[in-house]
PDB file of C-alpha atoms in Angstrom:
ATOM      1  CA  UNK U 816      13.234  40.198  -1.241  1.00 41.00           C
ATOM      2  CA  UNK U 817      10.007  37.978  -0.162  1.00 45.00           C
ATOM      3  CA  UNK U 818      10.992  34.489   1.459  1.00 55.00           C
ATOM      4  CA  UNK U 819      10.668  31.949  -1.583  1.00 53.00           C
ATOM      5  CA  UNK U 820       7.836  29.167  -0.341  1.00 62.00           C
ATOM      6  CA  UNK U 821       8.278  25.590  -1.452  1.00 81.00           C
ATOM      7  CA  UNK U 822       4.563  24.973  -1.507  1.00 85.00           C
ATOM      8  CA  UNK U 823       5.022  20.964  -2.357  1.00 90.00           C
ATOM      9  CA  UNK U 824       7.272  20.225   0.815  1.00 93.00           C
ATOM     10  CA  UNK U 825       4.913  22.223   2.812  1.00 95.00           C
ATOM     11  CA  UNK U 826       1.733  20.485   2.050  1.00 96.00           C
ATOM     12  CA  UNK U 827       4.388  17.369   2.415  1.00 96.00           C
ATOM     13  CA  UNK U 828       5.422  18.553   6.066  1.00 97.00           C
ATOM     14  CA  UNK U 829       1.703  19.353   6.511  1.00 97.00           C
ATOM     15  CA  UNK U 830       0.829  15.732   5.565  1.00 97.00           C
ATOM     16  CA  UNK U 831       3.209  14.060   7.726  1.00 97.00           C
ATOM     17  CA  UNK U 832       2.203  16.205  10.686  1.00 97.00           C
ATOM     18  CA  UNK U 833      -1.949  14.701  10.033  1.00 97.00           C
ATOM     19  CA  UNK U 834      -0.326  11.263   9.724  1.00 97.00           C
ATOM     20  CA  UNK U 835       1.730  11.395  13.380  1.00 96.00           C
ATOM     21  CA  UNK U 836      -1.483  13.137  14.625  1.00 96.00           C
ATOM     22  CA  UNK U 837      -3.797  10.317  13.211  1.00 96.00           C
ATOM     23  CA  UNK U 838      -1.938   7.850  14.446  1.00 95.00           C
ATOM     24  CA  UNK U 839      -2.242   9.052  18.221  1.00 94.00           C
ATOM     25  CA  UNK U 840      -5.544  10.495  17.868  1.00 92.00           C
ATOM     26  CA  UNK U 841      -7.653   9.124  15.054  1.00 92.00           C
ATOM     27  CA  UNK U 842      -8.850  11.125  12.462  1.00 93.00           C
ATOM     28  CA  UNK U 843     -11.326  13.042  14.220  1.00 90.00           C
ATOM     29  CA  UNK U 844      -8.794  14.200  16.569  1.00 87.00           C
ATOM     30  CA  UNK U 845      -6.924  16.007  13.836  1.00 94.00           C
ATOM     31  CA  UNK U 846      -7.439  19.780  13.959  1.00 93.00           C
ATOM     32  CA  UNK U 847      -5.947  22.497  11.749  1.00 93.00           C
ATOM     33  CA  UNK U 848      -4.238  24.530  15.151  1.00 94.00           C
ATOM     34  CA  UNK U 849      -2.971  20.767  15.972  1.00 95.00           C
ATOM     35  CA  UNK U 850      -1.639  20.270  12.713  1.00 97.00           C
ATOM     36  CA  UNK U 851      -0.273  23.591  12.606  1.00 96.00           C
ATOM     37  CA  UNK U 852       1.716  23.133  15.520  1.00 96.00           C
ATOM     38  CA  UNK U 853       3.033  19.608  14.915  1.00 96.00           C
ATOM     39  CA  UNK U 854       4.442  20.897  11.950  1.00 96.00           C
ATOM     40  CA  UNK U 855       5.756  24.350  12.986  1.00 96.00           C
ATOM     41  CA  UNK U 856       3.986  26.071  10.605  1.00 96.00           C
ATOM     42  CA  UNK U 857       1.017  28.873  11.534  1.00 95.00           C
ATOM     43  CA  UNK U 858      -2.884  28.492  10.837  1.00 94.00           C
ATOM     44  CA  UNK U 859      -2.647  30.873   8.403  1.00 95.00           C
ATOM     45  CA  UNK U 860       0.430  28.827   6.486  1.00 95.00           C
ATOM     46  CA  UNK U 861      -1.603  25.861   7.143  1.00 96.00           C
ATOM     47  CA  UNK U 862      -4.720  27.455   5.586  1.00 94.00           C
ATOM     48  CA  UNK U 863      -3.034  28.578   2.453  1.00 94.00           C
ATOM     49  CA  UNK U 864      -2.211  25.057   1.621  1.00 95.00           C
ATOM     50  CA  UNK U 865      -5.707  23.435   2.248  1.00 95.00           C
ATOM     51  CA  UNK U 866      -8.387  25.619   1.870  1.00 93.00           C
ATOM     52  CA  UNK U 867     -10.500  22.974   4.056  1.00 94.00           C
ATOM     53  CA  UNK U 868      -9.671  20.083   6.667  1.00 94.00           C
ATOM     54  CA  UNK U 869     -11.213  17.439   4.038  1.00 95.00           C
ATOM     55  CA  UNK U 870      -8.522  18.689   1.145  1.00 96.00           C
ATOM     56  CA  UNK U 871      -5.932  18.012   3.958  1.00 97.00           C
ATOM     57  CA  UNK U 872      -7.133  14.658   4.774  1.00 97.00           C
ATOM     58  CA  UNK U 873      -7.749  13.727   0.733  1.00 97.00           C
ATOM     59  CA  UNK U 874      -3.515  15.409   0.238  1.00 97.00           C
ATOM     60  CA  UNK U 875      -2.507  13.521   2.983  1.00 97.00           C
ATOM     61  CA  UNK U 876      -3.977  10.016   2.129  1.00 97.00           C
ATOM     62  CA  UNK U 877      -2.657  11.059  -1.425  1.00 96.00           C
ATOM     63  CA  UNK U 878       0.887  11.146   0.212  1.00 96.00           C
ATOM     64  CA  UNK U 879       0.486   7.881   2.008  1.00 95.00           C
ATOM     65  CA  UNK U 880      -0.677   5.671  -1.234  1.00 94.00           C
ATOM     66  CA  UNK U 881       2.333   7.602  -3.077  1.00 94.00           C
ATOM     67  CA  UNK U 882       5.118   6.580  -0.383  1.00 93.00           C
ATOM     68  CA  UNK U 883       3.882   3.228  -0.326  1.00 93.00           C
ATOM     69  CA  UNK U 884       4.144   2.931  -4.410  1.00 92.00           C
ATOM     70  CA  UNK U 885       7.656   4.517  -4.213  1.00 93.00           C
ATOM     71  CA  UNK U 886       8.474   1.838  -1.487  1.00 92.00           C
ATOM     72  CA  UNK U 887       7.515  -1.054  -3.441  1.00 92.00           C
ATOM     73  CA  UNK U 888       9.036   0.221  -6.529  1.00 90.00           C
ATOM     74  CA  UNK U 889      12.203   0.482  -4.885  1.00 90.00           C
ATOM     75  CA  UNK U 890      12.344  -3.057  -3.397  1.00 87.00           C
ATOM     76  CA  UNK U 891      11.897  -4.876  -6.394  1.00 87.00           C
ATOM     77  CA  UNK U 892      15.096  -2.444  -7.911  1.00 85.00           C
ATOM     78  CA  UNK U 893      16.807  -2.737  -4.742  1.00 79.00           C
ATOM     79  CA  UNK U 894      16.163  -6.414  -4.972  1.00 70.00           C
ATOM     80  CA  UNK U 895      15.874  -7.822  -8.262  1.00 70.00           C
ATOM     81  CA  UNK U 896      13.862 -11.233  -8.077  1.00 64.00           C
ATOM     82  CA  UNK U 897      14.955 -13.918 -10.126  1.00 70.00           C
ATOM     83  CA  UNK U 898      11.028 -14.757 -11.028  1.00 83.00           C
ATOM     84  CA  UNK U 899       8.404 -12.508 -11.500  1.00 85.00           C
ATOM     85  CA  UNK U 900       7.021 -14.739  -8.217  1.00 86.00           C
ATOM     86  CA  UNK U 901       9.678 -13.735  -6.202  1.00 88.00           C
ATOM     87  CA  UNK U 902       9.327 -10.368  -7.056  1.00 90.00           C
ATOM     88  CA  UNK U 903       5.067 -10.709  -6.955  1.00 92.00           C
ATOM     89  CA  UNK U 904       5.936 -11.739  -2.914  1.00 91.00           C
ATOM     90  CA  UNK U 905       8.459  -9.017  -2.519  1.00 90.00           C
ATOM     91  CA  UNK U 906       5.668  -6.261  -3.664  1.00 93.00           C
ATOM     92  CA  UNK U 907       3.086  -8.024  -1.313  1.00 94.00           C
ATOM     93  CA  UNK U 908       4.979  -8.153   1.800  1.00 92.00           C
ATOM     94  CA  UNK U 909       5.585  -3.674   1.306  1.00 92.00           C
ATOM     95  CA  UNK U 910       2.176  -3.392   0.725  1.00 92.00           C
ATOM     96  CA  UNK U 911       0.726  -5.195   3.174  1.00 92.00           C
ATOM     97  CA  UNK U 912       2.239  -3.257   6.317  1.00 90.00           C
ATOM     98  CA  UNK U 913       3.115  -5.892   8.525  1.00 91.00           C
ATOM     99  CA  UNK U 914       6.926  -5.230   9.707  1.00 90.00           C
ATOM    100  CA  UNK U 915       7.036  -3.243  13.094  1.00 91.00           C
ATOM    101  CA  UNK U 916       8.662  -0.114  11.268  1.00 91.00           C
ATOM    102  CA  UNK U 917       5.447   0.154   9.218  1.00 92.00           C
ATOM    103  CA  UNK U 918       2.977  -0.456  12.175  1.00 93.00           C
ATOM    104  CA  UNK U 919       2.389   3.092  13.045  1.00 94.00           C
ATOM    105  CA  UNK U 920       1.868   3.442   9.111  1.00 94.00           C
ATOM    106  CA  UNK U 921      -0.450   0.527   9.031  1.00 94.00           C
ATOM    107  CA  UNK U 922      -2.568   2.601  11.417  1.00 95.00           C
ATOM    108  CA  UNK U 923      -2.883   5.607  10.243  1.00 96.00           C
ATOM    109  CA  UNK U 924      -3.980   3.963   6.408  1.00 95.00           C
ATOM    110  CA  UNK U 925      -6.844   1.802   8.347  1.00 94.00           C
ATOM    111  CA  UNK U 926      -8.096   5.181   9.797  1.00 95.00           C
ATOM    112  CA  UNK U 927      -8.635   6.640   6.696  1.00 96.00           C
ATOM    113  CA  UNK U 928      -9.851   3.307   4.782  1.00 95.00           C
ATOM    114  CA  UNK U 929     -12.705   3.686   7.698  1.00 94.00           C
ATOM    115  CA  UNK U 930     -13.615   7.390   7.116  1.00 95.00           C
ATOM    116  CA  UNK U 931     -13.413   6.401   3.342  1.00 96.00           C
ATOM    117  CA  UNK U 932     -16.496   4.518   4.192  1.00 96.00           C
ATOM    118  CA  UNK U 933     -18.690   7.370   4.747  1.00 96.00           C
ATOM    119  CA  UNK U 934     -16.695  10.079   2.751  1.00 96.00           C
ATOM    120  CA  UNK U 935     -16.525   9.949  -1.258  1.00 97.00           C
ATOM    121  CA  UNK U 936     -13.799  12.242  -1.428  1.00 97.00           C
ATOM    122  CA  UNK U 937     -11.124   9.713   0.285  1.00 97.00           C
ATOM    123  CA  UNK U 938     -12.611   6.999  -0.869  1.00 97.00           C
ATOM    124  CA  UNK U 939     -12.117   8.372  -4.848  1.00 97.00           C
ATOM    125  CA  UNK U 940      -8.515   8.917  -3.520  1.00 97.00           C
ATOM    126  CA  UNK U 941      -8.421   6.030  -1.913  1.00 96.00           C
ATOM    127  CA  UNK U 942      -9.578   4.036  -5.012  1.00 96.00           C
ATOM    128  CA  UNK U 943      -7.025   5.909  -7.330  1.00 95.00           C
ATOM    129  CA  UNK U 944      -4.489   4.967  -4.746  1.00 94.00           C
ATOM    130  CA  UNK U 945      -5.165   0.806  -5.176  1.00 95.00           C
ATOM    131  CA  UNK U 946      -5.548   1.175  -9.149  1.00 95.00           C
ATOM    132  CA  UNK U 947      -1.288   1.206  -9.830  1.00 94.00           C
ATOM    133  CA  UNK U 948      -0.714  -1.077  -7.092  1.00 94.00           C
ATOM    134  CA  UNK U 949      -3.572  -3.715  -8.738  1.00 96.00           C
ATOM    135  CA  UNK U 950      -1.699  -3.091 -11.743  1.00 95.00           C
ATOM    136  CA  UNK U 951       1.831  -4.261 -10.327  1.00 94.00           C
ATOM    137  CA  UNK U 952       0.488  -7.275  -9.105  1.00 95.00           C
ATOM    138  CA  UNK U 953      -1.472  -7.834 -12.145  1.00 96.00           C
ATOM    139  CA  UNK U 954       1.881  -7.428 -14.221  1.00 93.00           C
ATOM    140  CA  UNK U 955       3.385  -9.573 -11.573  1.00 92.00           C
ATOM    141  CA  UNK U 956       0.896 -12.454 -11.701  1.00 93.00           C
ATOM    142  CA  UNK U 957       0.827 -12.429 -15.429  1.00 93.00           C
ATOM    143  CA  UNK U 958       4.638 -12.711 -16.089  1.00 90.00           C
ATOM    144  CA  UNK U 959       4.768 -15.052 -13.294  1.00 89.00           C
ATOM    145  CA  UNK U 960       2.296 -17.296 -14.825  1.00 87.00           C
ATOM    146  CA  UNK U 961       3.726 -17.341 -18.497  1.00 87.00           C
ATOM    147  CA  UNK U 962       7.074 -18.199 -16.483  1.00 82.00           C
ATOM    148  CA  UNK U 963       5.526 -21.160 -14.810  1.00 76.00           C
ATOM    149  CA  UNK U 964       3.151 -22.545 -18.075  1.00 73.00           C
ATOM    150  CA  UNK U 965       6.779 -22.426 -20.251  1.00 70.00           C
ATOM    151  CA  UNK U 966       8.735 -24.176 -17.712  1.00 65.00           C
ATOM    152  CA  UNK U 967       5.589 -26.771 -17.665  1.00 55.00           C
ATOM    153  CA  UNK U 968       5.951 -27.109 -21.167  1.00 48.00           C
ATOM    154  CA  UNK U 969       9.529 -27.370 -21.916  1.00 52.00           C
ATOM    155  CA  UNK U 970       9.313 -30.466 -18.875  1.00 49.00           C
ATOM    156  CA  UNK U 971       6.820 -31.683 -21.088  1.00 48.00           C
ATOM    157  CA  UNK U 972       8.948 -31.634 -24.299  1.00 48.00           C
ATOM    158  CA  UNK U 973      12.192 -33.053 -22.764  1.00 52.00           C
ATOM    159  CA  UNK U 974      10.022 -35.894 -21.783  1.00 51.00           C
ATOM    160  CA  UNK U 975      12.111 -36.052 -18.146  1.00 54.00           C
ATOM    161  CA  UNK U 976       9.324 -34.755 -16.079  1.00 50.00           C
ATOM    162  CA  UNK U 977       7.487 -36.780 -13.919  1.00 54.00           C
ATOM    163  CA  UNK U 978       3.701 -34.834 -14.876  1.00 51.00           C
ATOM    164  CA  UNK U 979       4.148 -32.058 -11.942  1.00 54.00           C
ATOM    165  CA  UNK U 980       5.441 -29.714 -14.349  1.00 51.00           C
ATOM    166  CA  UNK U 981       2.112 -30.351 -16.501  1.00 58.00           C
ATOM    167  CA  UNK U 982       0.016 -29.821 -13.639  1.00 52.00           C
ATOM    168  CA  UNK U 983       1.588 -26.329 -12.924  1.00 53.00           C
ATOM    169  CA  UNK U 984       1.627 -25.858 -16.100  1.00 59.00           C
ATOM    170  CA  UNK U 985      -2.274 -26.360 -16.837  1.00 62.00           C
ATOM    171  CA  UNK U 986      -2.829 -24.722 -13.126  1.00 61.00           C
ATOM    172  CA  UNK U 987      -0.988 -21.215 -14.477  1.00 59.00           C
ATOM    173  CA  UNK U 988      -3.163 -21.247 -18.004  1.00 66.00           C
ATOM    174  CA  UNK U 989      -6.386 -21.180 -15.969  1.00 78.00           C
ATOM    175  CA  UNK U 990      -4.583 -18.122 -13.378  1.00 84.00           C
ATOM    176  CA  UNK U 991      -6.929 -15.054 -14.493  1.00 93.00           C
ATOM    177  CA  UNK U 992      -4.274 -12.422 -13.193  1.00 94.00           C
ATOM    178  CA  UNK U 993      -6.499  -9.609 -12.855  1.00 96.00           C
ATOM    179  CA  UNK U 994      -8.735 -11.456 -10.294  1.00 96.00           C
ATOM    180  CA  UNK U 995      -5.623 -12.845  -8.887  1.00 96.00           C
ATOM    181  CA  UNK U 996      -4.229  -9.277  -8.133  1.00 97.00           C
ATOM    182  CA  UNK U 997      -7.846  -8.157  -7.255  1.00 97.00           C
ATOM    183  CA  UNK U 998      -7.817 -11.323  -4.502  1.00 97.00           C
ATOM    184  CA  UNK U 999      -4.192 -10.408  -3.306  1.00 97.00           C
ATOM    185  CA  UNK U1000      -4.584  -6.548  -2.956  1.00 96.00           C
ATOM    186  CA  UNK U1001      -7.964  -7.604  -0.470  1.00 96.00           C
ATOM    187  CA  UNK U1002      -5.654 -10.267   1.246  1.00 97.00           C
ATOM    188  CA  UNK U1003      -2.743  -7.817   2.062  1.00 96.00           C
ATOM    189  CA  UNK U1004      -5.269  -5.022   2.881  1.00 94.00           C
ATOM    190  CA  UNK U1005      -7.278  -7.717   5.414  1.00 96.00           C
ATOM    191  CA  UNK U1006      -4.004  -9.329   6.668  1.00 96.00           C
ATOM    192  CA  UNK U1007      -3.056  -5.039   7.973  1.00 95.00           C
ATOM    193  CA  UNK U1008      -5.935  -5.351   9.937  1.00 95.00           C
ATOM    194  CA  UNK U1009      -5.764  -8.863  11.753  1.00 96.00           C
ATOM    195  CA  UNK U1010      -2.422  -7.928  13.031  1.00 96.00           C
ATOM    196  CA  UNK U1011      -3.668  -4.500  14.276  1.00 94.00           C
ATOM    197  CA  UNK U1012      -6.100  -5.623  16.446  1.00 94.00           C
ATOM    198  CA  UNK U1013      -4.052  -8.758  17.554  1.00 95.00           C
ATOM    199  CA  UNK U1014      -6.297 -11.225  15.831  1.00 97.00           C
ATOM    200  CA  UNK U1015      -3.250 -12.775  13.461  1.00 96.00           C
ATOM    201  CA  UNK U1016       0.593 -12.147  14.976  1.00 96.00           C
ATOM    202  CA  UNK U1017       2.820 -10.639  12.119  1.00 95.00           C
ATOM    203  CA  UNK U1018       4.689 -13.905  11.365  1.00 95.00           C
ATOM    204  CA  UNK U1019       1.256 -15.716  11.298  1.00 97.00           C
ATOM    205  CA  UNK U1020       0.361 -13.453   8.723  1.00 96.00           C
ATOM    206  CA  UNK U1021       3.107 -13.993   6.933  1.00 95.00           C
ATOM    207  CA  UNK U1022       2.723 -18.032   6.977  1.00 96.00           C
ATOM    208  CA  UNK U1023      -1.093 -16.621   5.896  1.00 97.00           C
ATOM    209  CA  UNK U1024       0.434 -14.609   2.720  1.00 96.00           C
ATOM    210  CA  UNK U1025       2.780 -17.194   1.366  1.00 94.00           C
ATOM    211  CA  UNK U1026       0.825 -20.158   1.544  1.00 95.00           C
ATOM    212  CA  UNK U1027      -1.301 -17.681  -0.803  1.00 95.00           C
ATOM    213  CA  UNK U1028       1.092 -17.403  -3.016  1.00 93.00           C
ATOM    214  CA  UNK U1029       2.396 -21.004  -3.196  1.00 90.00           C
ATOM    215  CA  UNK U1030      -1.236 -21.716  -3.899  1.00 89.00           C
ATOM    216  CA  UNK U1031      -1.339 -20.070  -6.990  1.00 85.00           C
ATOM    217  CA  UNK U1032       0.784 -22.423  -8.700  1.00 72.00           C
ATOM    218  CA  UNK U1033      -0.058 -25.433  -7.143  1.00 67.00           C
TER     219      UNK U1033
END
């Protein structure tokens, strides 16, 4: 009986084999024989996954924007926030890249954000990988702002606060979320690439990103 062939963990395996070779190489050092043999597969196994080396590339970016949605998603289960804030900086700090384990991960995505430049293909893929994470930040943003604007209100009512909470309260009615998830996505995206190339150190970064946040509100 003919060996069954997962096709979806190939082109997986396949994917993660570009990635490691990206990483060391840059894209245009990723060949089909290299992939092939980083992943212990032959040409011809390779080949009847991707009929060309830009279908491998548009998979594999596919498979990046994926794991980093699935990691994010399972933070803010992992680690319920008590605000939609606290959960808003939770989803920023996955996506942006900038722990150690995700370095070699923050390199690879920069590679292919650059050939996106000059190649419509990744850059549709690249595009349809942003759109959910601009939505969780959007959701984010607006859940943290109707949080903040009735907290600022009931202040108001008990007549105990002192005006701050009617200043963050006014401050979160004028928060346009979708521009506020649009800024954030470019902020985590730009803050990847200062640390790769040793302009920003990753805890500067982070000092960069909260003071963002805090911002928001104040």
């Amino acid at each position: 009986m003919p060996k069954q062939v997962d096709h979806v963990s190939r082109r997986r395996l396949i994917a993660e084999a570009v990635c490691h070779l990206a990483d060391e190489h840059g894209l245009e050092g990723v060949t089909l024989r290299d992939v092939a043999a980083r992943a212990q597969v032959s040409m011809g196994a390779v080949q009847r996954c991707f009929r060309t080396k830009e279908e491998m590339l548009v998979f594999t970016l596919g498979h990046i924007g994926e794991r980093i949605g699935e990691r994010v998603r399972a933070r803010l289960v992992r680690s319920p926030a008590q605000s939609a804030g606290t959960a808003l900086g939770h989803a920023a700090t996955e996506i942006s890249l900038l722990r150690e384990e995700h370095r070699a991960e923050a390199r690879v995505w920069l590679a292919f954000v650059a050939q996106a430049a000059v190649n419509e293909a990744l850059a549709t893929t690249l595009r349809a990988s942003y759109a959910p994470l601009q939505e969780t930040f959007t959701r984010l943003i607006a859940e943290a702002a109707d949080a903040e604007a009735g907290s600022g209100s009931d202040a108001g009512a008990d007549g105990d606060g002192d005006g701050d909470g009617d200043v963050g309260a006014d401050r979160a009615a004028l928060v346009d979320p979708r521009r506020e998830a649009r800024t954030l996505l470019a902020l985590v995206d730009g803050l990847t690439t200062h640390v790769l190339i040793g302009h920003l150190t990753p805890p500067e970064a982070q000092d960069v990103l909260h003071a963002h946040l805090a911002r928001l509100w104040a």
